[in-house]
Amino acid sequence: EAIGKLATEVYGTAEPPYLAEFARVALAGTPARFETHFAPFDRFYDISVVPFGTRQFATIFLDISERRRSERALRESEWYLQRAQHIAHIGSYRFDIAKGTWKSSDALNVLLGIEEAFHRDLAGWLILVHPDDREDMHRTMVDEVMRAGHDFDRRYRIVRANDGSVRWVQGMGQLERDASGQPITMIGIIQDVTEGRLKELALRESEERFRRIFELIPGPVTLAEKDGTIIACNDAFCAA
Protein backbone atom coordinates (compact mmCIF):
# COMPACT_ATOMS: atom_id res chain seq x y z
CA GLU A 1 0.00 0.00 0.00
CA ALA A 2 2.92 2.36 0.60
CA ILE A 3 4.72 1.74 -2.73
CA GLY A 4 4.55 4.72 -5.05
CA LYS A 5 3.20 7.11 -2.40
CA LEU A 6 4.83 10.11 -0.80
CA ALA A 7 5.90 9.83 2.82
CA THR A 8 3.32 12.46 3.75
CA GLU A 9 0.57 10.25 2.32
CA VAL A 10 1.82 7.13 4.10
CA TYR A 11 2.29 8.76 7.48
CA GLY A 12 -0.51 11.32 7.35
CA THR A 13 1.72 14.30 8.07
CA ALA A 14 2.10 17.74 6.45
CA GLU A 15 5.86 17.24 6.05
CA PRO A 16 7.90 14.05 5.58
CA PRO A 17 8.68 12.85 9.12
CA TYR A 18 12.31 12.94 10.27
CA LEU A 19 13.48 14.18 6.86
CA ALA A 20 16.08 16.48 8.44
CA GLU A 21 17.62 13.56 10.37
CA PHE A 22 17.56 11.32 7.30
CA ALA A 23 19.05 14.01 5.07
CA ARG A 24 22.00 14.51 7.39
CA VAL A 25 22.85 10.83 7.04
CA ALA A 26 22.54 10.94 3.25
CA LEU A 27 24.72 14.04 2.96
CA ALA A 28 27.35 13.14 5.54
CA GLY A 29 27.49 9.44 4.79
CA THR A 30 27.41 8.63 8.51
CA PRO A 31 24.85 6.18 9.98
CA ALA A 32 22.55 7.30 12.82
CA ARG A 33 20.14 5.75 15.23
CA PHE A 34 17.51 7.27 17.51
CA GLU A 35 14.31 6.48 19.38
CA THR A 36 11.18 8.54 18.95
CA HIS A 37 7.45 8.70 19.61
CA PHE A 38 5.49 9.10 16.38
CA ALA A 39 2.33 10.92 17.41
CA PRO A 40 0.13 10.16 14.35
CA PHE A 41 0.41 6.42 15.06
CA ASP A 42 0.93 6.81 18.82
CA ARG A 43 3.80 4.35 18.54
CA PHE A 44 7.43 4.35 19.69
CA TYR A 45 10.13 3.47 17.16
CA ASP A 46 13.83 2.66 17.22
CA ILE A 47 14.98 4.08 13.86
CA SER A 48 18.26 3.15 12.19
CA VAL A 49 19.41 5.25 9.23
CA VAL A 50 22.30 4.38 6.88
CA PRO A 51 23.69 5.95 3.69
CA PHE A 52 22.39 4.19 0.57
CA GLY A 53 24.09 5.29 -2.62
CA THR A 54 24.68 8.90 -3.57
CA ARG A 55 22.66 11.36 -1.48
CA GLN A 56 20.25 8.61 -0.53
CA PHE A 57 19.42 6.79 2.68
CA ALA A 58 17.72 3.65 3.92
CA THR A 59 15.84 3.25 7.19
CA ILE A 60 14.76 0.44 9.47
CA PHE A 61 11.87 1.12 11.85
CA LEU A 62 11.67 -1.15 14.88
CA ASP A 63 8.41 -0.85 16.83
CA ILE A 64 9.35 -0.63 20.52
CA SER A 65 6.00 0.61 21.79
CA GLU A 66 5.37 -2.28 24.17
CA ARG A 67 8.85 -2.02 25.64
CA ARG A 68 8.55 1.72 26.19
CA ARG A 69 5.09 1.37 27.74
CA SER A 70 6.38 -1.39 30.01
CA GLU A 71 9.28 0.84 31.04
CA ARG A 72 6.88 3.71 31.73
CA ALA A 73 4.60 1.45 33.77
CA LEU A 74 7.63 0.23 35.73
CA ARG A 75 8.77 3.81 36.41
CA GLU A 76 5.27 4.72 37.59
CA SER A 77 5.16 1.65 39.84
CA GLU A 78 8.55 2.51 41.31
CA TRP A 79 7.43 6.11 41.86
CA TYR A 80 4.30 5.02 43.73
CA LEU A 81 6.35 2.57 45.81
CA GLN A 82 8.88 5.26 46.71
CA ARG A 83 6.12 7.72 47.63
CA ALA A 84 4.39 5.08 49.78
CA GLN A 85 7.67 4.31 51.56
CA HIS A 86 8.30 7.99 52.29
CA ILE A 87 4.75 8.50 53.59
CA ALA A 88 4.94 5.44 55.86
CA HIS A 89 8.54 6.19 56.96
CA ILE A 90 9.59 2.79 55.66
CA GLY A 91 12.69 1.99 53.64
CA SER A 92 13.60 -1.27 51.93
CA TYR A 93 16.94 -3.03 51.51
CA ARG A 94 18.60 -6.08 49.98
CA PHE A 95 21.48 -7.62 51.94
CA ASP A 96 23.92 -9.85 50.03
CA ILE A 97 25.09 -12.22 52.77
CA ALA A 98 28.01 -13.66 50.80
CA LYS A 99 29.44 -10.24 49.97
CA GLY A 100 28.34 -8.63 53.22
CA THR A 101 26.96 -5.59 51.38
CA TRP A 102 23.47 -4.11 51.11
CA LYS A 103 21.50 -1.85 48.80
CA SER A 104 18.89 0.59 50.04
CA SER A 105 15.86 2.42 48.67
CA ASP A 106 15.72 6.21 48.53
CA ALA A 107 13.29 6.21 51.45
CA LEU A 108 15.70 4.16 53.55
CA ASN A 109 18.55 6.55 52.71
CA VAL A 110 16.42 9.40 54.05
CA LEU A 111 15.39 7.41 57.13
CA LEU A 112 19.03 6.58 57.96
CA GLY A 113 20.32 10.00 56.92
CA ILE A 114 22.90 8.58 54.50
CA GLU A 115 24.15 9.62 51.06
CA GLU A 116 24.89 7.48 48.01
CA ALA A 117 28.60 7.44 48.93
CA PHE A 118 27.89 5.77 52.30
CA HIS A 119 29.71 2.41 52.61
CA ARG A 120 26.91 -0.14 52.70
CA ASP A 121 28.37 -3.17 54.44
CA LEU A 122 27.84 -4.78 57.85
CA ALA A 123 30.27 -2.38 59.51
CA GLY A 124 28.49 0.57 57.91
CA TRP A 125 25.13 -0.59 59.25
CA LEU A 126 26.58 -1.09 62.73
CA ILE A 127 27.91 2.48 62.68
CA LEU A 128 24.31 3.63 62.33
CA VAL A 129 23.10 1.44 65.22
CA HIS A 130 22.97 3.17 68.61
CA PRO A 131 26.09 2.32 70.69
CA ASP A 132 23.95 0.77 73.44
CA ASP A 133 22.30 -1.60 70.93
CA ARG A 134 25.31 -2.23 68.69
CA GLU A 135 26.71 -5.35 70.37
CA ASP A 136 23.32 -7.05 70.49
CA MET A 137 22.56 -6.19 66.85
CA HIS A 138 25.98 -7.45 65.73
CA ARG A 139 25.43 -10.75 67.55
CA THR A 140 21.93 -11.06 66.12
CA MET A 141 23.04 -10.45 62.55
CA VAL A 142 26.15 -12.66 62.63
CA ASP A 143 24.99 -15.54 64.83
CA GLU A 144 21.23 -15.71 64.28
CA VAL A 145 20.92 -14.55 60.67
CA MET A 146 24.16 -15.25 58.82
CA ARG A 147 25.13 -18.46 60.67
CA ALA A 148 21.88 -19.93 62.00
CA GLY A 149 19.77 -18.75 59.05
CA HIS A 150 16.93 -17.13 61.01
CA ASP A 151 14.86 -14.27 59.64
CA PHE A 152 15.46 -10.86 61.19
CA ASP A 153 12.80 -9.10 63.27
CA ARG A 154 14.11 -6.65 65.86
CA ARG A 155 13.38 -3.22 67.29
CA TYR A 156 16.44 -1.11 67.98
CA ARG A 157 17.79 2.43 67.92
CA ILE A 158 19.79 4.16 65.25
CA VAL A 159 21.77 7.39 65.17
CA ARG A 160 21.08 9.13 61.87
CA ALA A 161 24.27 9.87 59.97
CA ASN A 162 23.40 13.37 58.79
CA ASP A 163 22.01 14.99 61.96
CA GLY A 164 22.90 12.62 64.83
CA SER A 165 19.28 12.26 65.94
CA VAL A 166 18.30 9.05 67.73
CA ARG A 167 15.38 7.13 66.23
CA TRP A 168 13.66 3.89 67.10
CA VAL A 169 13.23 1.54 64.15
CA GLN A 170 11.63 -1.83 63.51
CA GLY A 171 13.82 -3.93 61.23
CA MET A 172 12.46 -6.98 59.41
CA GLY A 173 14.17 -9.22 56.88
CA GLN A 174 13.34 -12.48 55.15
CA LEU A 175 16.06 -14.81 53.92
CA GLU A 176 16.40 -16.26 50.46
CA ARG A 177 18.33 -19.54 50.22
CA ASP A 178 20.28 -21.42 47.60
CA ALA A 179 19.62 -24.99 46.48
CA SER A 180 21.47 -26.37 49.50
CA GLY A 181 19.42 -24.30 51.93
CA GLN A 182 22.15 -21.81 52.77
CA PRO A 183 21.01 -18.20 53.14
CA ILE A 184 22.35 -16.01 50.34
CA THR A 185 20.36 -12.79 50.56
CA MET A 186 17.98 -11.04 52.92
CA ILE A 187 15.28 -8.69 51.68
CA GLY A 188 13.54 -6.52 54.20
CA ILE A 189 12.31 -3.20 55.48
CA ILE A 190 13.21 -0.75 58.21
CA GLN A 191 10.43 1.44 59.62
CA ASP A 192 10.77 4.49 61.84
CA VAL A 193 8.63 3.71 64.90
CA THR A 194 9.96 6.47 67.12
CA GLU A 195 6.64 8.17 67.86
CA GLY A 196 4.92 4.93 68.81
CA ARG A 197 7.89 3.81 70.89
CA LEU A 198 8.02 7.08 72.82
CA LYS A 199 4.29 6.84 73.56
CA GLU A 200 4.80 3.24 74.68
CA LEU A 201 7.64 4.24 77.02
CA ALA A 202 5.64 7.19 78.38
CA LEU A 203 2.66 4.89 79.09
CA ARG A 204 4.94 2.36 80.78
CA GLU A 205 6.46 5.10 82.94
CA SER A 206 2.99 6.37 83.85
CA GLU A 207 1.84 2.87 84.78
CA GLU A 208 4.97 2.31 86.88
CA ARG A 209 4.42 5.64 88.67
CA PHE A 210 0.81 4.70 89.39
CA ARG A 211 1.87 1.26 90.65
CA ARG A 212 4.36 2.78 93.08
CA ILE A 213 1.85 5.30 94.42
CA PHE A 214 -0.74 2.53 94.69
CA GLU A 215 1.62 0.39 96.75
CA LEU A 216 2.80 3.26 98.96
CA ILE A 217 -0.68 4.28 100.13
CA PRO A 218 -0.77 3.17 103.79
CA GLY A 219 -4.45 2.23 103.84
CA PRO A 220 -6.13 -0.66 102.00
CA VAL A 221 -6.91 0.18 98.36
CA THR A 222 -8.59 -1.91 95.70
CA LEU A 223 -9.64 -1.52 92.09
CA ALA A 224 -12.81 -3.34 91.09
CA GLU A 225 -15.10 -3.84 88.14
CA LYS A 226 -18.69 -2.59 88.23
CA ASP A 227 -19.87 -6.00 89.39
CA GLY A 228 -17.49 -5.88 92.34
CA THR A 229 -14.79 -8.15 90.93
CA ILE A 230 -11.46 -7.02 92.37
CA ILE A 231 -8.85 -6.53 89.67
CA ALA A 232 -6.07 -5.00 91.80
CA CYS A 233 -5.21 -4.32 95.42
CA ASN A 234 -2.24 -3.02 97.38
CA ASP A 235 -0.22 -4.80 100.07
CA ALA A 236 -2.11 -2.96 102.85
CA PHE A 237 -5.38 -4.48 101.68
CA CYS A 238 -3.87 -7.97 101.65
CA ALA A 239 -2.51 -7.50 105.14
CA ALA A 240 -5.79 -6.18 106.54
PDB file of C-alpha atoms in Angstrom:
ATOM      1  CA  GLU A   1       0.000   0.000   0.000  1.00  0.00           C
ATOM      2  CA  ALA A   2       2.917   2.358   0.598  1.00  0.00           C
ATOM      3  CA  ILE A   3       4.720   1.740  -2.730  1.00  0.00           C
ATOM      4  CA  GLY A   4       4.547   4.722  -5.049  1.00  0.00           C
ATOM      5  CA  LYS A   5       3.198   7.106  -2.395  1.00  0.00           C
ATOM      6  CA  LEU A   6       4.826  10.115  -0.797  1.00  0.00           C
ATOM      7  CA  ALA A   7       5.901   9.829   2.818  1.00  0.00           C
ATOM      8  CA  THR A   8       3.317  12.458   3.755  1.00  0.00           C
ATOM      9  CA  GLU A   9       0.567  10.250   2.320  1.00  0.00           C
ATOM     10  CA  VAL A  10       1.816   7.127   4.102  1.00  0.00           C
ATOM     11  CA  TYR A  11       2.294   8.763   7.481  1.00  0.00           C
ATOM     12  CA  GLY A  12      -0.508  11.316   7.354  1.00  0.00           C
ATOM     13  CA  THR A  13       1.722  14.305   8.075  1.00  0.00           C
ATOM     14  CA  ALA A  14       2.097  17.736   6.451  1.00  0.00           C
ATOM     15  CA  GLU A  15       5.858  17.240   6.052  1.00  0.00           C
ATOM     16  CA  PRO A  16       7.898  14.048   5.584  1.00  0.00           C
ATOM     17  CA  PRO A  17       8.676  12.853   9.122  1.00  0.00           C
ATOM     18  CA  TYR A  18      12.314  12.936  10.266  1.00  0.00           C
ATOM     19  CA  LEU A  19      13.476  14.179   6.858  1.00  0.00           C
ATOM     20  CA  ALA A  20      16.077  16.479   8.441  1.00  0.00           C
ATOM     21  CA  GLU A  21      17.621  13.559  10.372  1.00  0.00           C
ATOM     22  CA  PHE A  22      17.559  11.323   7.300  1.00  0.00           C
ATOM     23  CA  ALA A  23      19.048  14.010   5.068  1.00  0.00           C
ATOM     24  CA  ARG A  24      22.000  14.515   7.394  1.00  0.00           C
ATOM     25  CA  VAL A  25      22.852  10.827   7.042  1.00  0.00           C
ATOM     26  CA  ALA A  26      22.543  10.939   3.249  1.00  0.00           C
ATOM     27  CA  LEU A  27      24.719  14.044   2.958  1.00  0.00           C
ATOM     28  CA  ALA A  28      27.349  13.142   5.541  1.00  0.00           C
ATOM     29  CA  GLY A  29      27.488   9.441   4.786  1.00  0.00           C
ATOM     30  CA  THR A  30      27.407   8.625   8.509  1.00  0.00           C
ATOM     31  CA  PRO A  31      24.845   6.179   9.979  1.00  0.00           C
ATOM     32  CA  ALA A  32      22.548   7.303  12.816  1.00  0.00           C
ATOM     33  CA  ARG A  33      20.137   5.745  15.229  1.00  0.00           C
ATOM     34  CA  PHE A  34      17.506   7.274  17.513  1.00  0.00           C
ATOM     35  CA  GLU A  35      14.306   6.481  19.378  1.00  0.00           C
ATOM     36  CA  THR A  36      11.178   8.542  18.947  1.00  0.00           C
ATOM     37  CA  HIS A  37       7.454   8.702  19.611  1.00  0.00           C
ATOM     38  CA  PHE A  38       5.494   9.099  16.375  1.00  0.00           C
ATOM     39  CA  ALA A  39       2.328  10.918  17.413  1.00  0.00           C
ATOM     40  CA  PRO A  40       0.135  10.165  14.345  1.00  0.00           C
ATOM     41  CA  PHE A  41       0.410   6.423  15.059  1.00  0.00           C
ATOM     42  CA  ASP A  42       0.931   6.812  18.820  1.00  0.00           C
ATOM     43  CA  ARG A  43       3.797   4.355  18.536  1.00  0.00           C
ATOM     44  CA  PHE A  44       7.428   4.346  19.687  1.00  0.00           C
ATOM     45  CA  TYR A  45      10.129   3.471  17.163  1.00  0.00           C
ATOM     46  CA  ASP A  46      13.833   2.665  17.221  1.00  0.00           C
ATOM     47  CA  ILE A  47      14.979   4.083  13.863  1.00  0.00           C
ATOM     48  CA  SER A  48      18.264   3.153  12.192  1.00  0.00           C
ATOM     49  CA  VAL A  49      19.405   5.254   9.232  1.00  0.00           C
ATOM     50  CA  VAL A  50      22.297   4.376   6.883  1.00  0.00           C
ATOM     51  CA  PRO A  51      23.694   5.950   3.686  1.00  0.00           C
ATOM     52  CA  PHE A  52      22.393   4.191   0.567  1.00  0.00           C
ATOM     53  CA  GLY A  53      24.085   5.285  -2.623  1.00  0.00           C
ATOM     54  CA  THR A  54      24.685   8.902  -3.566  1.00  0.00           C
ATOM     55  CA  ARG A  55      22.655  11.360  -1.483  1.00  0.00           C
ATOM     56  CA  GLN A  56      20.251   8.612  -0.529  1.00  0.00           C
ATOM     57  CA  PHE A  57      19.418   6.791   2.681  1.00  0.00           C
ATOM     58  CA  ALA A  58      17.724   3.650   3.920  1.00  0.00           C
ATOM     59  CA  THR A  59      15.842   3.251   7.191  1.00  0.00           C
ATOM     60  CA  ILE A  60      14.762   0.439   9.466  1.00  0.00           C
ATOM     61  CA  PHE A  61      11.868   1.122  11.851  1.00  0.00           C
ATOM     62  CA  LEU A  62      11.669  -1.153  14.883  1.00  0.00           C
ATOM     63  CA  ASP A  63       8.409  -0.850  16.828  1.00  0.00           C
ATOM     64  CA  ILE A  64       9.347  -0.633  20.525  1.00  0.00           C
ATOM     65  CA  SER A  65       5.997   0.615  21.794  1.00  0.00           C
ATOM     66  CA  GLU A  66       5.368  -2.279  24.175  1.00  0.00           C
ATOM     67  CA  ARG A  67       8.853  -2.025  25.635  1.00  0.00           C
ATOM     68  CA  ARG A  68       8.547   1.716  26.190  1.00  0.00           C
ATOM     69  CA  ARG A  69       5.092   1.366  27.741  1.00  0.00           C
ATOM     70  CA  SER A  70       6.378  -1.390  30.015  1.00  0.00           C
ATOM     71  CA  GLU A  71       9.279   0.844  31.045  1.00  0.00           C
ATOM     72  CA  ARG A  72       6.878   3.714  31.732  1.00  0.00           C
ATOM     73  CA  ALA A  73       4.602   1.453  33.770  1.00  0.00           C
ATOM     74  CA  LEU A  74       7.625   0.232  35.734  1.00  0.00           C
ATOM     75  CA  ARG A  75       8.765   3.810  36.411  1.00  0.00           C
ATOM     76  CA  GLU A  76       5.272   4.722  37.594  1.00  0.00           C
ATOM     77  CA  SER A  77       5.157   1.650  39.837  1.00  0.00           C
ATOM     78  CA  GLU A  78       8.554   2.506  41.307  1.00  0.00           C
ATOM     79  CA  TRP A  79       7.427   6.108  41.858  1.00  0.00           C
ATOM     80  CA  TYR A  80       4.301   5.015  43.732  1.00  0.00           C
ATOM     81  CA  LEU A  81       6.353   2.570  45.806  1.00  0.00           C
ATOM     82  CA  GLN A  82       8.882   5.261  46.710  1.00  0.00           C
ATOM     83  CA  ARG A  83       6.121   7.718  47.633  1.00  0.00           C
ATOM     84  CA  ALA A  84       4.391   5.083  49.775  1.00  0.00           C
ATOM     85  CA  GLN A  85       7.667   4.314  51.564  1.00  0.00           C
ATOM     86  CA  HIS A  86       8.303   7.993  52.290  1.00  0.00           C
ATOM     87  CA  ILE A  87       4.750   8.497  53.587  1.00  0.00           C
ATOM     88  CA  ALA A  88       4.939   5.438  55.863  1.00  0.00           C
ATOM     89  CA  HIS A  89       8.536   6.193  56.963  1.00  0.00           C
ATOM     90  CA  ILE A  90       9.586   2.792  55.657  1.00  0.00           C
ATOM     91  CA  GLY A  91      12.691   1.987  53.643  1.00  0.00           C
ATOM     92  CA  SER A  92      13.595  -1.274  51.929  1.00  0.00           C
ATOM     93  CA  TYR A  93      16.936  -3.029  51.514  1.00  0.00           C
ATOM     94  CA  ARG A  94      18.598  -6.076  49.981  1.00  0.00           C
ATOM     95  CA  PHE A  95      21.478  -7.621  51.935  1.00  0.00           C
ATOM     96  CA  ASP A  96      23.923  -9.854  50.029  1.00  0.00           C
ATOM     97  CA  ILE A  97      25.088 -12.223  52.771  1.00  0.00           C
ATOM     98  CA  ALA A  98      28.012 -13.664  50.795  1.00  0.00           C
ATOM     99  CA  LYS A  99      29.441 -10.241  49.973  1.00  0.00           C
ATOM    100  CA  GLY A 100      28.343  -8.635  53.223  1.00  0.00           C
ATOM    101  CA  THR A 101      26.955  -5.593  51.376  1.00  0.00           C
ATOM    102  CA  TRP A 102      23.472  -4.107  51.106  1.00  0.00           C
ATOM    103  CA  LYS A 103      21.497  -1.851  48.796  1.00  0.00           C
ATOM    104  CA  SER A 104      18.892   0.586  50.038  1.00  0.00           C
ATOM    105  CA  SER A 105      15.863   2.416  48.665  1.00  0.00           C
ATOM    106  CA  ASP A 106      15.716   6.205  48.530  1.00  0.00           C
ATOM    107  CA  ALA A 107      13.289   6.209  51.451  1.00  0.00           C
ATOM    108  CA  LEU A 108      15.703   4.159  53.551  1.00  0.00           C
ATOM    109  CA  ASN A 109      18.546   6.546  52.708  1.00  0.00           C
ATOM    110  CA  VAL A 110      16.415   9.396  54.047  1.00  0.00           C
ATOM    111  CA  LEU A 111      15.393   7.414  57.127  1.00  0.00           C
ATOM    112  CA  LEU A 112      19.028   6.579  57.956  1.00  0.00           C
ATOM    113  CA  GLY A 113      20.325   9.996  56.924  1.00  0.00           C
ATOM    114  CA  ILE A 114      22.899   8.582  54.497  1.00  0.00           C
ATOM    115  CA  GLU A 115      24.146   9.616  51.055  1.00  0.00           C
ATOM    116  CA  GLU A 116      24.892   7.478  48.006  1.00  0.00           C
ATOM    117  CA  ALA A 117      28.596   7.436  48.932  1.00  0.00           C
ATOM    118  CA  PHE A 118      27.893   5.766  52.296  1.00  0.00           C
ATOM    119  CA  HIS A 119      29.713   2.415  52.614  1.00  0.00           C
ATOM    120  CA  ARG A 120      26.907  -0.138  52.700  1.00  0.00           C
ATOM    121  CA  ASP A 121      28.366  -3.174  54.439  1.00  0.00           C
ATOM    122  CA  LEU A 122      27.843  -4.779  57.846  1.00  0.00           C
ATOM    123  CA  ALA A 123      30.271  -2.382  59.511  1.00  0.00           C
ATOM    124  CA  GLY A 124      28.489   0.574  57.911  1.00  0.00           C
ATOM    125  CA  TRP A 125      25.130  -0.587  59.246  1.00  0.00           C
ATOM    126  CA  LEU A 126      26.579  -1.086  62.732  1.00  0.00           C
ATOM    127  CA  ILE A 127      27.909   2.476  62.683  1.00  0.00           C
ATOM    128  CA  LEU A 128      24.307   3.633  62.334  1.00  0.00           C
ATOM    129  CA  VAL A 129      23.100   1.444  65.217  1.00  0.00           C
ATOM    130  CA  HIS A 130      22.972   3.170  68.607  1.00  0.00           C
ATOM    131  CA  PRO A 131      26.089   2.319  70.688  1.00  0.00           C
ATOM    132  CA  ASP A 132      23.947   0.766  73.438  1.00  0.00           C
ATOM    133  CA  ASP A 133      22.300  -1.596  70.926  1.00  0.00           C
ATOM    134  CA  ARG A 134      25.307  -2.230  68.690  1.00  0.00           C
ATOM    135  CA  GLU A 135      26.708  -5.345  70.369  1.00  0.00           C
ATOM    136  CA  ASP A 136      23.316  -7.050  70.490  1.00  0.00           C
ATOM    137  CA  MET A 137      22.560  -6.187  66.850  1.00  0.00           C
ATOM    138  CA  HIS A 138      25.981  -7.446  65.733  1.00  0.00           C
ATOM    139  CA  ARG A 139      25.433 -10.745  67.554  1.00  0.00           C
ATOM    140  CA  THR A 140      21.933 -11.065  66.117  1.00  0.00           C
ATOM    141  CA  MET A 141      23.044 -10.446  62.549  1.00  0.00           C
ATOM    142  CA  VAL A 142      26.148 -12.660  62.633  1.00  0.00           C
ATOM    143  CA  ASP A 143      24.988 -15.541  64.829  1.00  0.00           C
ATOM    144  CA  GLU A 144      21.230 -15.712  64.284  1.00  0.00           C
ATOM    145  CA  VAL A 145      20.915 -14.553  60.673  1.00  0.00           C
ATOM    146  CA  MET A 146      24.165 -15.250  58.816  1.00  0.00           C
ATOM    147  CA  ARG A 147      25.133 -18.458  60.670  1.00  0.00           C
ATOM    148  CA  ALA A 148      21.876 -19.931  61.997  1.00  0.00           C
ATOM    149  CA  GLY A 149      19.766 -18.749  59.051  1.00  0.00           C
ATOM    150  CA  HIS A 150      16.933 -17.128  61.007  1.00  0.00           C
ATOM    151  CA  ASP A 151      14.860 -14.271  59.639  1.00  0.00           C
ATOM    152  CA  PHE A 152      15.464 -10.857  61.190  1.00  0.00           C
ATOM    153  CA  ASP A 153      12.800  -9.096  63.268  1.00  0.00           C
ATOM    154  CA  ARG A 154      14.109  -6.651  65.857  1.00  0.00           C
ATOM    155  CA  ARG A 155      13.375  -3.218  67.292  1.00  0.00           C
ATOM    156  CA  TYR A 156      16.435  -1.113  67.977  1.00  0.00           C
ATOM    157  CA  ARG A 157      17.792   2.425  67.924  1.00  0.00           C
ATOM    158  CA  ILE A 158      19.792   4.164  65.249  1.00  0.00           C
ATOM    159  CA  VAL A 159      21.768   7.389  65.172  1.00  0.00           C
ATOM    160  CA  ARG A 160      21.077   9.132  61.870  1.00  0.00           C
ATOM    161  CA  ALA A 161      24.269   9.868  59.969  1.00  0.00           C
ATOM    162  CA  ASN A 162      23.398  13.368  58.792  1.00  0.00           C
ATOM    163  CA  ASP A 163      22.014  14.989  61.957  1.00  0.00           C
ATOM    164  CA  GLY A 164      22.902  12.621  64.829  1.00  0.00           C
ATOM    165  CA  SER A 165      19.281  12.257  65.942  1.00  0.00           C
ATOM    166  CA  VAL A 166      18.304   9.045  67.728  1.00  0.00           C
ATOM    167  CA  ARG A 167      15.382   7.132  66.225  1.00  0.00           C
ATOM    168  CA  TRP A 168      13.659   3.885  67.103  1.00  0.00           C
ATOM    169  CA  VAL A 169      13.229   1.537  64.149  1.00  0.00           C
ATOM    170  CA  GLN A 170      11.632  -1.830  63.507  1.00  0.00           C
ATOM    171  CA  GLY A 171      13.823  -3.934  61.231  1.00  0.00           C
ATOM    172  CA  MET A 172      12.459  -6.978  59.415  1.00  0.00           C
ATOM    173  CA  GLY A 173      14.172  -9.217  56.883  1.00  0.00           C
ATOM    174  CA  GLN A 174      13.337 -12.481  55.153  1.00  0.00           C
ATOM    175  CA  LEU A 175      16.061 -14.813  53.921  1.00  0.00           C
ATOM    176  CA  GLU A 176      16.400 -16.262  50.455  1.00  0.00           C
ATOM    177  CA  ARG A 177      18.332 -19.539  50.224  1.00  0.00           C
ATOM    178  CA  ASP A 178      20.284 -21.419  47.599  1.00  0.00           C
ATOM    179  CA  ALA A 179      19.618 -24.990  46.482  1.00  0.00           C
ATOM    180  CA  SER A 180      21.472 -26.368  49.500  1.00  0.00           C
ATOM    181  CA  GLY A 181      19.416 -24.298  51.927  1.00  0.00           C
ATOM    182  CA  GLN A 182      22.151 -21.813  52.765  1.00  0.00           C
ATOM    183  CA  PRO A 183      21.006 -18.195  53.144  1.00  0.00           C
ATOM    184  CA  ILE A 184      22.346 -16.007  50.337  1.00  0.00           C
ATOM    185  CA  THR A 185      20.361 -12.790  50.558  1.00  0.00           C
ATOM    186  CA  MET A 186      17.982 -11.042  52.919  1.00  0.00           C
ATOM    187  CA  ILE A 187      15.277  -8.691  51.679  1.00  0.00           C
ATOM    188  CA  GLY A 188      13.540  -6.521  54.204  1.00  0.00           C
ATOM    189  CA  ILE A 189      12.308  -3.198  55.482  1.00  0.00           C
ATOM    190  CA  ILE A 190      13.212  -0.748  58.213  1.00  0.00           C
ATOM    191  CA  GLN A 191      10.435   1.435  59.617  1.00  0.00           C
ATOM    192  CA  ASP A 192      10.769   4.493  61.837  1.00  0.00           C
ATOM    193  CA  VAL A 193       8.625   3.707  64.900  1.00  0.00           C
ATOM    194  CA  THR A 194       9.963   6.471  67.125  1.00  0.00           C
ATOM    195  CA  GLU A 195       6.643   8.169  67.858  1.00  0.00           C
ATOM    196  CA  GLY A 196       4.920   4.932  68.807  1.00  0.00           C
ATOM    197  CA  ARG A 197       7.887   3.808  70.892  1.00  0.00           C
ATOM    198  CA  LEU A 198       8.021   7.084  72.815  1.00  0.00           C
ATOM    199  CA  LYS A 199       4.287   6.836  73.558  1.00  0.00           C
ATOM    200  CA  GLU A 200       4.796   3.236  74.675  1.00  0.00           C
ATOM    201  CA  LEU A 201       7.637   4.244  77.023  1.00  0.00           C
ATOM    202  CA  ALA A 202       5.635   7.185  78.380  1.00  0.00           C
ATOM    203  CA  LEU A 203       2.664   4.892  79.091  1.00  0.00           C
ATOM    204  CA  ARG A 204       4.942   2.363  80.779  1.00  0.00           C
ATOM    205  CA  GLU A 205       6.455   5.099  82.936  1.00  0.00           C
ATOM    206  CA  SER A 206       2.988   6.373  83.852  1.00  0.00           C
ATOM    207  CA  GLU A 207       1.841   2.869  84.784  1.00  0.00           C
ATOM    208  CA  GLU A 208       4.970   2.308  86.877  1.00  0.00           C
ATOM    209  CA  ARG A 209       4.423   5.639  88.670  1.00  0.00           C
ATOM    210  CA  PHE A 210       0.812   4.699  89.390  1.00  0.00           C
ATOM    211  CA  ARG A 211       1.868   1.262  90.654  1.00  0.00           C
ATOM    212  CA  ARG A 212       4.364   2.776  93.078  1.00  0.00           C
ATOM    213  CA  ILE A 213       1.854   5.297  94.420  1.00  0.00           C
ATOM    214  CA  PHE A 214      -0.744   2.532  94.686  1.00  0.00           C
ATOM    215  CA  GLU A 215       1.620   0.389  96.752  1.00  0.00           C
ATOM    216  CA  LEU A 216       2.800   3.262  98.963  1.00  0.00           C
ATOM    217  CA  ILE A 217      -0.680   4.276 100.131  1.00  0.00           C
ATOM    218  CA  PRO A 218      -0.767   3.173 103.789  1.00  0.00           C
ATOM    219  CA  GLY A 219      -4.451   2.229 103.840  1.00  0.00           C
ATOM    220  CA  PRO A 220      -6.127  -0.655 101.997  1.00  0.00           C
ATOM    221  CA  VAL A 221      -6.912   0.184  98.358  1.00  0.00           C
ATOM    222  CA  THR A 222      -8.592  -1.913  95.697  1.00  0.00           C
ATOM    223  CA  LEU A 223      -9.643  -1.522  92.093  1.00  0.00           C
ATOM    224  CA  ALA A 224     -12.811  -3.340  91.093  1.00  0.00           C
ATOM    225  CA  GLU A 225     -15.103  -3.844  88.141  1.00  0.00           C
ATOM    226  CA  LYS A 226     -18.690  -2.594  88.232  1.00  0.00           C
ATOM    227  CA  ASP A 227     -19.866  -5.999  89.388  1.00  0.00           C
ATOM    228  CA  GLY A 228     -17.491  -5.881  92.343  1.00  0.00           C
ATOM    229  CA  THR A 229     -14.786  -8.149  90.931  1.00  0.00           C
ATOM    230  CA  ILE A 230     -11.462  -7.020  92.368  1.00  0.00           C
ATOM    231  CA  ILE A 231      -8.849  -6.533  89.672  1.00  0.00           C
ATOM    232  CA  ALA A 232      -6.067  -5.002  91.803  1.00  0.00           C
ATOM    233  CA  CYS A 233      -5.211  -4.319  95.422  1.00  0.00           C
ATOM    234  CA  ASN A 234      -2.243  -3.024  97.383  1.00  0.00           C
ATOM    235  CA  ASP A 235      -0.221  -4.802 100.071  1.00  0.00           C
ATOM    236  CA  ALA A 236      -2.108  -2.955 102.846  1.00  0.00           C
ATOM    237  CA  PHE A 237      -5.384  -4.480 101.679  1.00  0.00           C
ATOM    238  CA  CYS A 238      -3.868  -7.966 101.650  1.00  0.00           C
ATOM    239  CA  ALA A 239      -2.511  -7.504 105.140  1.00  0.00           C
ATOM    240  CA  ALA A 240      -5.788  -6.178 106.541  1.00  0.00           C
TER     241      ALA A 240
END
